Tab-separated table of N, CA, C and O in Angstrom:
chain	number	residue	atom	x	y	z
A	271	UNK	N	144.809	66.363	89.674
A	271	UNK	CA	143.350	66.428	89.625
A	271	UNK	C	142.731	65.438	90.615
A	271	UNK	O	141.785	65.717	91.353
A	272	UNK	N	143.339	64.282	90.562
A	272	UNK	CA	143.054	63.159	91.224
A	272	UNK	C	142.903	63.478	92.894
A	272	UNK	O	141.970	63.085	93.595
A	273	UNK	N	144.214	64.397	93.403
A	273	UNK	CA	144.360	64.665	94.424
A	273	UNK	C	142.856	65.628	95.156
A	273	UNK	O	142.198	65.420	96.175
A	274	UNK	N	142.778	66.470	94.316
A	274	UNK	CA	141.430	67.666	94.257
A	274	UNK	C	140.166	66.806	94.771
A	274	UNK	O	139.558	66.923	95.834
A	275	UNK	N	139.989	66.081	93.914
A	275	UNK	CA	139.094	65.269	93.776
A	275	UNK	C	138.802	64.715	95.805
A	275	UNK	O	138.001	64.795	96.736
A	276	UNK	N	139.720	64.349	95.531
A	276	UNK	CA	140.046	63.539	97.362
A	276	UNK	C	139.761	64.544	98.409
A	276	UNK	O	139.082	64.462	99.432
A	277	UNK	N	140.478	65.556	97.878
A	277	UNK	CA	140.518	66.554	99.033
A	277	UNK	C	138.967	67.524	98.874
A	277	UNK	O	138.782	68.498	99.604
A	278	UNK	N	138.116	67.163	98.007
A	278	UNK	CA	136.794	67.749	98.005
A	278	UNK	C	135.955	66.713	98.432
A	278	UNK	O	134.870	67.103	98.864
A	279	UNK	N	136.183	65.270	98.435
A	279	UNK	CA	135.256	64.327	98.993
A	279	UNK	C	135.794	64.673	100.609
A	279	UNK	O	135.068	65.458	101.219
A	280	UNK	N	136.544	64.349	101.065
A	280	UNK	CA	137.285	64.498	102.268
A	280	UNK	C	136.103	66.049	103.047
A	280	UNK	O	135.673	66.055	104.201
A	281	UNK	N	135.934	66.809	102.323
A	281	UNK	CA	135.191	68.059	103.109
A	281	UNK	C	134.384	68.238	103.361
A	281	UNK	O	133.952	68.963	104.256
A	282	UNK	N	133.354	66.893	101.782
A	282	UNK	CA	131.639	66.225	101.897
A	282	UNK	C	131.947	65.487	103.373
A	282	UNK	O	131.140	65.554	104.300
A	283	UNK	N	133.102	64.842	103.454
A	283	UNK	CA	132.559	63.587	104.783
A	283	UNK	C	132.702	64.810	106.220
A	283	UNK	O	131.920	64.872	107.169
A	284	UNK	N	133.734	65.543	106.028
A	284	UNK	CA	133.701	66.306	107.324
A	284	UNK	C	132.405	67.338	107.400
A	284	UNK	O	132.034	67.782	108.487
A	285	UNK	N	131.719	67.695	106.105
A	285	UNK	CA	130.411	68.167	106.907
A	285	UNK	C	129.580	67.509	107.056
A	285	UNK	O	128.802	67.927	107.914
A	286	UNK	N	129.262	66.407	106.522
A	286	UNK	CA	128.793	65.643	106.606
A	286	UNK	C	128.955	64.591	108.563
A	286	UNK	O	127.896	64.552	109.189
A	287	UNK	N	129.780	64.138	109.012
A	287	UNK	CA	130.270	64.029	110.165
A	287	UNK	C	129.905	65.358	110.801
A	287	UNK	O	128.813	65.004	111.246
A	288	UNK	N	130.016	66.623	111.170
A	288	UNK	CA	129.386	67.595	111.638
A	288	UNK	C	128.256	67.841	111.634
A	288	UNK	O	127.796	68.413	112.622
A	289	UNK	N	127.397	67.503	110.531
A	289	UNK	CA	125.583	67.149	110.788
A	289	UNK	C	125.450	66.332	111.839
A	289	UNK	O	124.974	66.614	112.938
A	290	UNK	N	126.034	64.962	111.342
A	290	UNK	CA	125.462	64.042	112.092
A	290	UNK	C	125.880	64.459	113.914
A	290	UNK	O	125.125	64.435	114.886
A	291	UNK	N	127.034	64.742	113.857
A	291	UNK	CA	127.548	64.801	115.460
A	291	UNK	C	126.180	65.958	116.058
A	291	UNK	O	125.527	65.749	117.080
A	292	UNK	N	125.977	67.293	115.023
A	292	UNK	CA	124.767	67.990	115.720
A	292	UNK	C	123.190	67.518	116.006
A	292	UNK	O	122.299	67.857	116.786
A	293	UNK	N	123.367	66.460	114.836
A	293	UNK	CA	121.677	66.231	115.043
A	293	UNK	C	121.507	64.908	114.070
A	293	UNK	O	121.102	64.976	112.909
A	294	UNK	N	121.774	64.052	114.546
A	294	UNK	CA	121.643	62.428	113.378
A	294	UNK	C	120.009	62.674	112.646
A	294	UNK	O	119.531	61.794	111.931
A	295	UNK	N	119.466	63.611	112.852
A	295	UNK	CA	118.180	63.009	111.931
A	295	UNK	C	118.298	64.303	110.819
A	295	UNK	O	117.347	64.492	110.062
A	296	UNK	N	119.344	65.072	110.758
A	296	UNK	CA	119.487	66.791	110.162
A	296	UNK	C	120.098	65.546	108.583
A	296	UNK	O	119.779	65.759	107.413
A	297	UNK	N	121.069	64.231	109.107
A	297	UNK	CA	121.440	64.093	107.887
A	297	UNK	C	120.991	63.521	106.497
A	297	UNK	O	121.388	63.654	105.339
A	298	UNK	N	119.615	62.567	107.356
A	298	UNK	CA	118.308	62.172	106.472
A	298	UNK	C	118.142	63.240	105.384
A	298	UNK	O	117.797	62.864	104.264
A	299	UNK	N	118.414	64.859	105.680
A	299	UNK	CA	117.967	65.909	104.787
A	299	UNK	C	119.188	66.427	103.844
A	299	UNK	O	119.273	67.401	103.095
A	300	UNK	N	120.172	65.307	104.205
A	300	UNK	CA	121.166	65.892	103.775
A	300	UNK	C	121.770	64.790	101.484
A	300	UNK	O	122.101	63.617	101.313
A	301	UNK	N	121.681	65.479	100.822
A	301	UNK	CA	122.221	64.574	99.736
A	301	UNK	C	123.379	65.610	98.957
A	301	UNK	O	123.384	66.829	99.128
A	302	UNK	N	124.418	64.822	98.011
A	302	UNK	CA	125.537	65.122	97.539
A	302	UNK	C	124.689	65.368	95.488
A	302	UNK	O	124.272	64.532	94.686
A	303	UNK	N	124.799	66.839	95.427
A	303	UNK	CA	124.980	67.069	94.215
A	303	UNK	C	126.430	67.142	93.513
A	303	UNK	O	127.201	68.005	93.932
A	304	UNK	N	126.866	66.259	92.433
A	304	UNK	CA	127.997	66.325	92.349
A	304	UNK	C	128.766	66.379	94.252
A	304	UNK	O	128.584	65.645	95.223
A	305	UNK	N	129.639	67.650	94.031
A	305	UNK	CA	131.019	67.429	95.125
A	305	UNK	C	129.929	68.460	96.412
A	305	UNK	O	130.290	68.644	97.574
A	306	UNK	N	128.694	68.960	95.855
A	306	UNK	CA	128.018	70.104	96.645
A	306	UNK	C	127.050	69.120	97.431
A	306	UNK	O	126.480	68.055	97.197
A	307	UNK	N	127.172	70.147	98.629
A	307	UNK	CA	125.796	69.104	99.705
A	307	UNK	C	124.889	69.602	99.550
A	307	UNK	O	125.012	70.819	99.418
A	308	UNK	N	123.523	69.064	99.471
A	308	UNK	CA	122.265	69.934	99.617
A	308	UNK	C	121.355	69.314	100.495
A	308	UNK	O	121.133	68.104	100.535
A	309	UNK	N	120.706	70.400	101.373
A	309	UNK	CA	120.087	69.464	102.371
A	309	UNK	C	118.458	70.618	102.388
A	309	UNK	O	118.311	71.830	102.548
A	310	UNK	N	117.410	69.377	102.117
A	310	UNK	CA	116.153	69.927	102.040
A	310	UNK	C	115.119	69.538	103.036
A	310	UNK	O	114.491	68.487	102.904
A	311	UNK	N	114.921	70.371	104.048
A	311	UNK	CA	114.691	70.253	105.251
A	311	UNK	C	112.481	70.112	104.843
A	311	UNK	O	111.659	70.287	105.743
A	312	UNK	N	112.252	69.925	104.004
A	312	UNK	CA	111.033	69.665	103.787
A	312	UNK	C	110.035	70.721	104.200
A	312	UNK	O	108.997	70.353	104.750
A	313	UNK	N	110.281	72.105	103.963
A	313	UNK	CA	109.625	73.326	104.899
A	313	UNK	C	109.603	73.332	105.954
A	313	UNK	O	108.959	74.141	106.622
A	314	UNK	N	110.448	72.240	106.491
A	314	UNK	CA	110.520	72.134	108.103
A	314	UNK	C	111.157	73.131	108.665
A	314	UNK	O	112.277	73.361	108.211
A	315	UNK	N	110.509	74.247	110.113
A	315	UNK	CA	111.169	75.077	110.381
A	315	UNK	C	112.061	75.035	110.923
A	315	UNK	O	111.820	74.331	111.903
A	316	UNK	N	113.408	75.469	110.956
A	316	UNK	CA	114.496	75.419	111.560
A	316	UNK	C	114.865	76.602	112.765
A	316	UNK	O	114.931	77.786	112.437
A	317	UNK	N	115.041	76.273	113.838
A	317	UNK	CA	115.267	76.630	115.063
A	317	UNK	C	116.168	78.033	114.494
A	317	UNK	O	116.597	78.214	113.354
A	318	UNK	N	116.279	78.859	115.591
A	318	UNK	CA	117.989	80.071	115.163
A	318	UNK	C	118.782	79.355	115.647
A	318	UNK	O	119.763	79.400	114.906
A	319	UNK	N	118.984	78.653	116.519
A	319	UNK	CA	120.227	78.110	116.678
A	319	UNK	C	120.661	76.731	115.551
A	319	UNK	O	121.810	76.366	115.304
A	320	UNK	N	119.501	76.191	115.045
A	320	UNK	CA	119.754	75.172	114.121
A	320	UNK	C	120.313	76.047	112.966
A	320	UNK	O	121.422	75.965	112.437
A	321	UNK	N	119.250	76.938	112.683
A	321	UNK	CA	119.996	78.082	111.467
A	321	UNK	C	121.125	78.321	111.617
A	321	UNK	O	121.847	78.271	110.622
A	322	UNK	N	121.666	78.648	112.841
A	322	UNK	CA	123.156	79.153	113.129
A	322	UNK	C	123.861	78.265	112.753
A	322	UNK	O	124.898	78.584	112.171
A	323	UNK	N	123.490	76.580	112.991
A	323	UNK	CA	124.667	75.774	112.984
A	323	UNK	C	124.814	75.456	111.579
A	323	UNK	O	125.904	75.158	111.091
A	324	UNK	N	123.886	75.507	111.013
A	324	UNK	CA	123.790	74.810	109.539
A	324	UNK	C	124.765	76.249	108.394
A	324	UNK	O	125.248	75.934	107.307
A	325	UNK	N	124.832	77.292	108.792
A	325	UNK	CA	125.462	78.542	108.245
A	325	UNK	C	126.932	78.017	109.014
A	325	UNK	O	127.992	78.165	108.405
A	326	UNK	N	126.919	77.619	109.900
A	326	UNK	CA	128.162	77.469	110.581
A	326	UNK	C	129.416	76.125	110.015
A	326	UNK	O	130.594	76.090	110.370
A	327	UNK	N	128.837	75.285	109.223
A	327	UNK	CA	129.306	74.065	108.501
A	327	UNK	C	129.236	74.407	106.850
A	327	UNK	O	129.337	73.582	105.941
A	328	UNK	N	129.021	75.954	106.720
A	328	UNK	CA	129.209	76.260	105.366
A	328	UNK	C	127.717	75.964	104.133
A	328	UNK	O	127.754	75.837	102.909
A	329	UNK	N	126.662	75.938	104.980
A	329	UNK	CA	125.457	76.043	104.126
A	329	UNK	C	125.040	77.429	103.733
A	329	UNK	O	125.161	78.219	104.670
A	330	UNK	N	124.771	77.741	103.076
A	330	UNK	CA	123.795	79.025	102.173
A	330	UNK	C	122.065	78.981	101.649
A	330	UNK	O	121.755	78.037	100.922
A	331	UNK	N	121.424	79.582	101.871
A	331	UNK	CA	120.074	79.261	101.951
A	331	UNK	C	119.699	79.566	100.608
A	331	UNK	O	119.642	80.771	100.363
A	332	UNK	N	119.334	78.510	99.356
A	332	UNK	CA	119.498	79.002	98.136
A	332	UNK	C	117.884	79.480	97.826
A	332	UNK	O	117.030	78.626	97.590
A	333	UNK	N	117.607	80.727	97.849
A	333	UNK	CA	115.736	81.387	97.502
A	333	UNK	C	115.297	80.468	96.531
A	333	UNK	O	114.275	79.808	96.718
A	334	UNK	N	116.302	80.318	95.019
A	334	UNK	CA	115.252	79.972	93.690
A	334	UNK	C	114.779	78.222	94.139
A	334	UNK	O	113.599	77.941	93.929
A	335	UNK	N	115.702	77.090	94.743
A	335	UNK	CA	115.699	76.334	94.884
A	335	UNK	C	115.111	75.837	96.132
A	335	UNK	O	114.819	74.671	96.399
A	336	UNK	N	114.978	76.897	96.867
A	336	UNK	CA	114.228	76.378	98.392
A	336	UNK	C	115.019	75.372	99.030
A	336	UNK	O	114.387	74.317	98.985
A	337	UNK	N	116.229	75.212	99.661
A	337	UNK	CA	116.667	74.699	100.231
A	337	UNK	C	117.982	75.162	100.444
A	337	UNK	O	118.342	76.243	99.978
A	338	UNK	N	119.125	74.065	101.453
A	338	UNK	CA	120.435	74.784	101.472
A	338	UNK	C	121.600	74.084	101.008
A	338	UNK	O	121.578	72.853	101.025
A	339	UNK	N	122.501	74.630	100.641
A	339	UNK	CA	123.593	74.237	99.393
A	339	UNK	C	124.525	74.720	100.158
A	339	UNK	O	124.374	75.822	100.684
A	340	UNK	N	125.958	73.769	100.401
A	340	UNK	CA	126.973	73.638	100.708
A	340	UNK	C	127.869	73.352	99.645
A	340	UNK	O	127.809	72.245	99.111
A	341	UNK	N	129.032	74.552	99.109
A	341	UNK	CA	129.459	74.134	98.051
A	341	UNK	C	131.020	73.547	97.988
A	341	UNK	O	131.847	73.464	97.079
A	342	UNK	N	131.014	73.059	99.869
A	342	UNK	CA	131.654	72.071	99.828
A	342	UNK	C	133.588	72.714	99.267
A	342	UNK	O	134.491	71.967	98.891
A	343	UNK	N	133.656	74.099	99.395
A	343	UNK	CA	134.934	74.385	99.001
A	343	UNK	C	135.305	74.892	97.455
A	343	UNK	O	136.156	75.618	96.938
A	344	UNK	N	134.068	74.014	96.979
A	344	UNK	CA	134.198	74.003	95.393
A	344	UNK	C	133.620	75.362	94.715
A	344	UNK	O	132.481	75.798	94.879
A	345	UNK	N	134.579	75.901	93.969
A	345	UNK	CA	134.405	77.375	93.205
A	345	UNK	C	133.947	76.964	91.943
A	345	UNK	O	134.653	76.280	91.202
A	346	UNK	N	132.470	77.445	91.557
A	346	UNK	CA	131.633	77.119	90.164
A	346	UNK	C	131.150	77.769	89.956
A	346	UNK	O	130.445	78.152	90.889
A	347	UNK	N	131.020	78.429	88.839
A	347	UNK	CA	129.690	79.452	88.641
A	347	UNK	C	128.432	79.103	88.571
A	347	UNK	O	128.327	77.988	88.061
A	348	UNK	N	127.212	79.675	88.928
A	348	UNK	CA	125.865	79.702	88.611
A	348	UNK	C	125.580	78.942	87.439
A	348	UNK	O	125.639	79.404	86.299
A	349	UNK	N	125.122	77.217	87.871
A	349	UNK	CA	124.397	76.728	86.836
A	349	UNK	C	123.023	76.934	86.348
A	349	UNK	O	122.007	76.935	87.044
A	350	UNK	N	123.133	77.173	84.594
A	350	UNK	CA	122.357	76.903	83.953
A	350	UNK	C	121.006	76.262	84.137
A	350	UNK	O	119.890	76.763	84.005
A	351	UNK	N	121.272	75.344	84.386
A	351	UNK	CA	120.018	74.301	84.395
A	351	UNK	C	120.036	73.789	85.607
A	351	UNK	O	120.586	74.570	86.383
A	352	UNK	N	119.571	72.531	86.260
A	352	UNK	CA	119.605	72.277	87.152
A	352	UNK	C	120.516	71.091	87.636
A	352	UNK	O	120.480	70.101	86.905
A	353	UNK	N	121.010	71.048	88.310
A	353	UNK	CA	122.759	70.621	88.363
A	353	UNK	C	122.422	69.044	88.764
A	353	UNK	O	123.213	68.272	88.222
A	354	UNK	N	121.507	68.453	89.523
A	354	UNK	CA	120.730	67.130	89.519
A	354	UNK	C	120.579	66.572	88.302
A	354	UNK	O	120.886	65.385	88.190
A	355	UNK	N	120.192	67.134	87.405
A	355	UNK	CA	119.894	66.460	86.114
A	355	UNK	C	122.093	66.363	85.427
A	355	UNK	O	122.418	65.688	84.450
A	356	UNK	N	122.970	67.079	86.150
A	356	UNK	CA	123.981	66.942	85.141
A	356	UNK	C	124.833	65.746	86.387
A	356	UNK	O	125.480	64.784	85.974
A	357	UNK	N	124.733	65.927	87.286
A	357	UNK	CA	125.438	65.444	88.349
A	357	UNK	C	124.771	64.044	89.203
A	357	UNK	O	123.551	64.001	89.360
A	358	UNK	N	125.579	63.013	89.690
A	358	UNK	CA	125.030	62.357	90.425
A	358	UNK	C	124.499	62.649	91.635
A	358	UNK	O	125.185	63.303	92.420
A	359	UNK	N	123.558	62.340	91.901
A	359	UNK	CA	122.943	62.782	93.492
A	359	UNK	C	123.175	61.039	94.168
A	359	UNK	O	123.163	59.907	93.685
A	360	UNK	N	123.336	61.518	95.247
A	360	UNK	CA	123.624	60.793	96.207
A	360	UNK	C	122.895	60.910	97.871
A	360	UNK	O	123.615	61.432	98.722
A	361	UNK	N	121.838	60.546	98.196
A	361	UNK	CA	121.487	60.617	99.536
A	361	UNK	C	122.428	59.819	100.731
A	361	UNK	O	123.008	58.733	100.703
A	362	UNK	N	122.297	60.925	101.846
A	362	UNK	CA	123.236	60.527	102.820
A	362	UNK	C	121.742	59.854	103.671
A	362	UNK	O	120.571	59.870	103.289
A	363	UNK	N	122.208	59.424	104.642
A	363	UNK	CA	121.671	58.834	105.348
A	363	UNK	C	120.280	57.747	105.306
A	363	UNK	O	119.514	57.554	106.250
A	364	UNK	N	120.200	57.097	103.898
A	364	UNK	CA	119.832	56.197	104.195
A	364	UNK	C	120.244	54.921	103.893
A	364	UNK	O	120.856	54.597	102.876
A	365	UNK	N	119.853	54.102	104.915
A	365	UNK	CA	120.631	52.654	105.060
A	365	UNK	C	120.031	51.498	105.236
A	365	UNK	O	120.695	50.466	105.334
């Protein structure tokens, strides 16, 4: 389990490292639900090629939640409630 664990943080830092290498200010938008990334671009419009890249590092554009969710590898079903309130959140990029 322990190992899992590693090898799902390990996939947060590599997309995480792939934001930043595309665009250091994309990761300001970027925070860790539980092992999932979510990054809420503030209605800010996103370019097609920004769209492209952000689909390209494994984001999904979630409608009910308005923003995009990277699930990071991890197989879960459709939560209930809202997964912030069960999970630690964690913002990337600020320091």
């Amino acid at each position: 389990m322990e190992a899992n664990v590693e090898q799902e943080n390990a996939k947060q830092i590599e997309v995480i490292e792939a934001v930043k290498n595309y665009k250091p200010e994309f990761v300001r938008a970027c925070y860790a639900v539980g092992l999932w990334i979510w990054a809420d671009f503030n209605q800010q419009r996103l370019s097609q090629e920004e769209v492209d890249f952000i689909k390209e590092v494994g984001f999904r554009w979630n409608r009910a939640r308005k923003l995009w969710q990277n699930a990071c590898g991890v197989k879960k079903r459709r939560s209930a409630g809202d997964p912030r309130l069960k999970y630690q959140v964690v913002k990337f990029g600020e320091e």
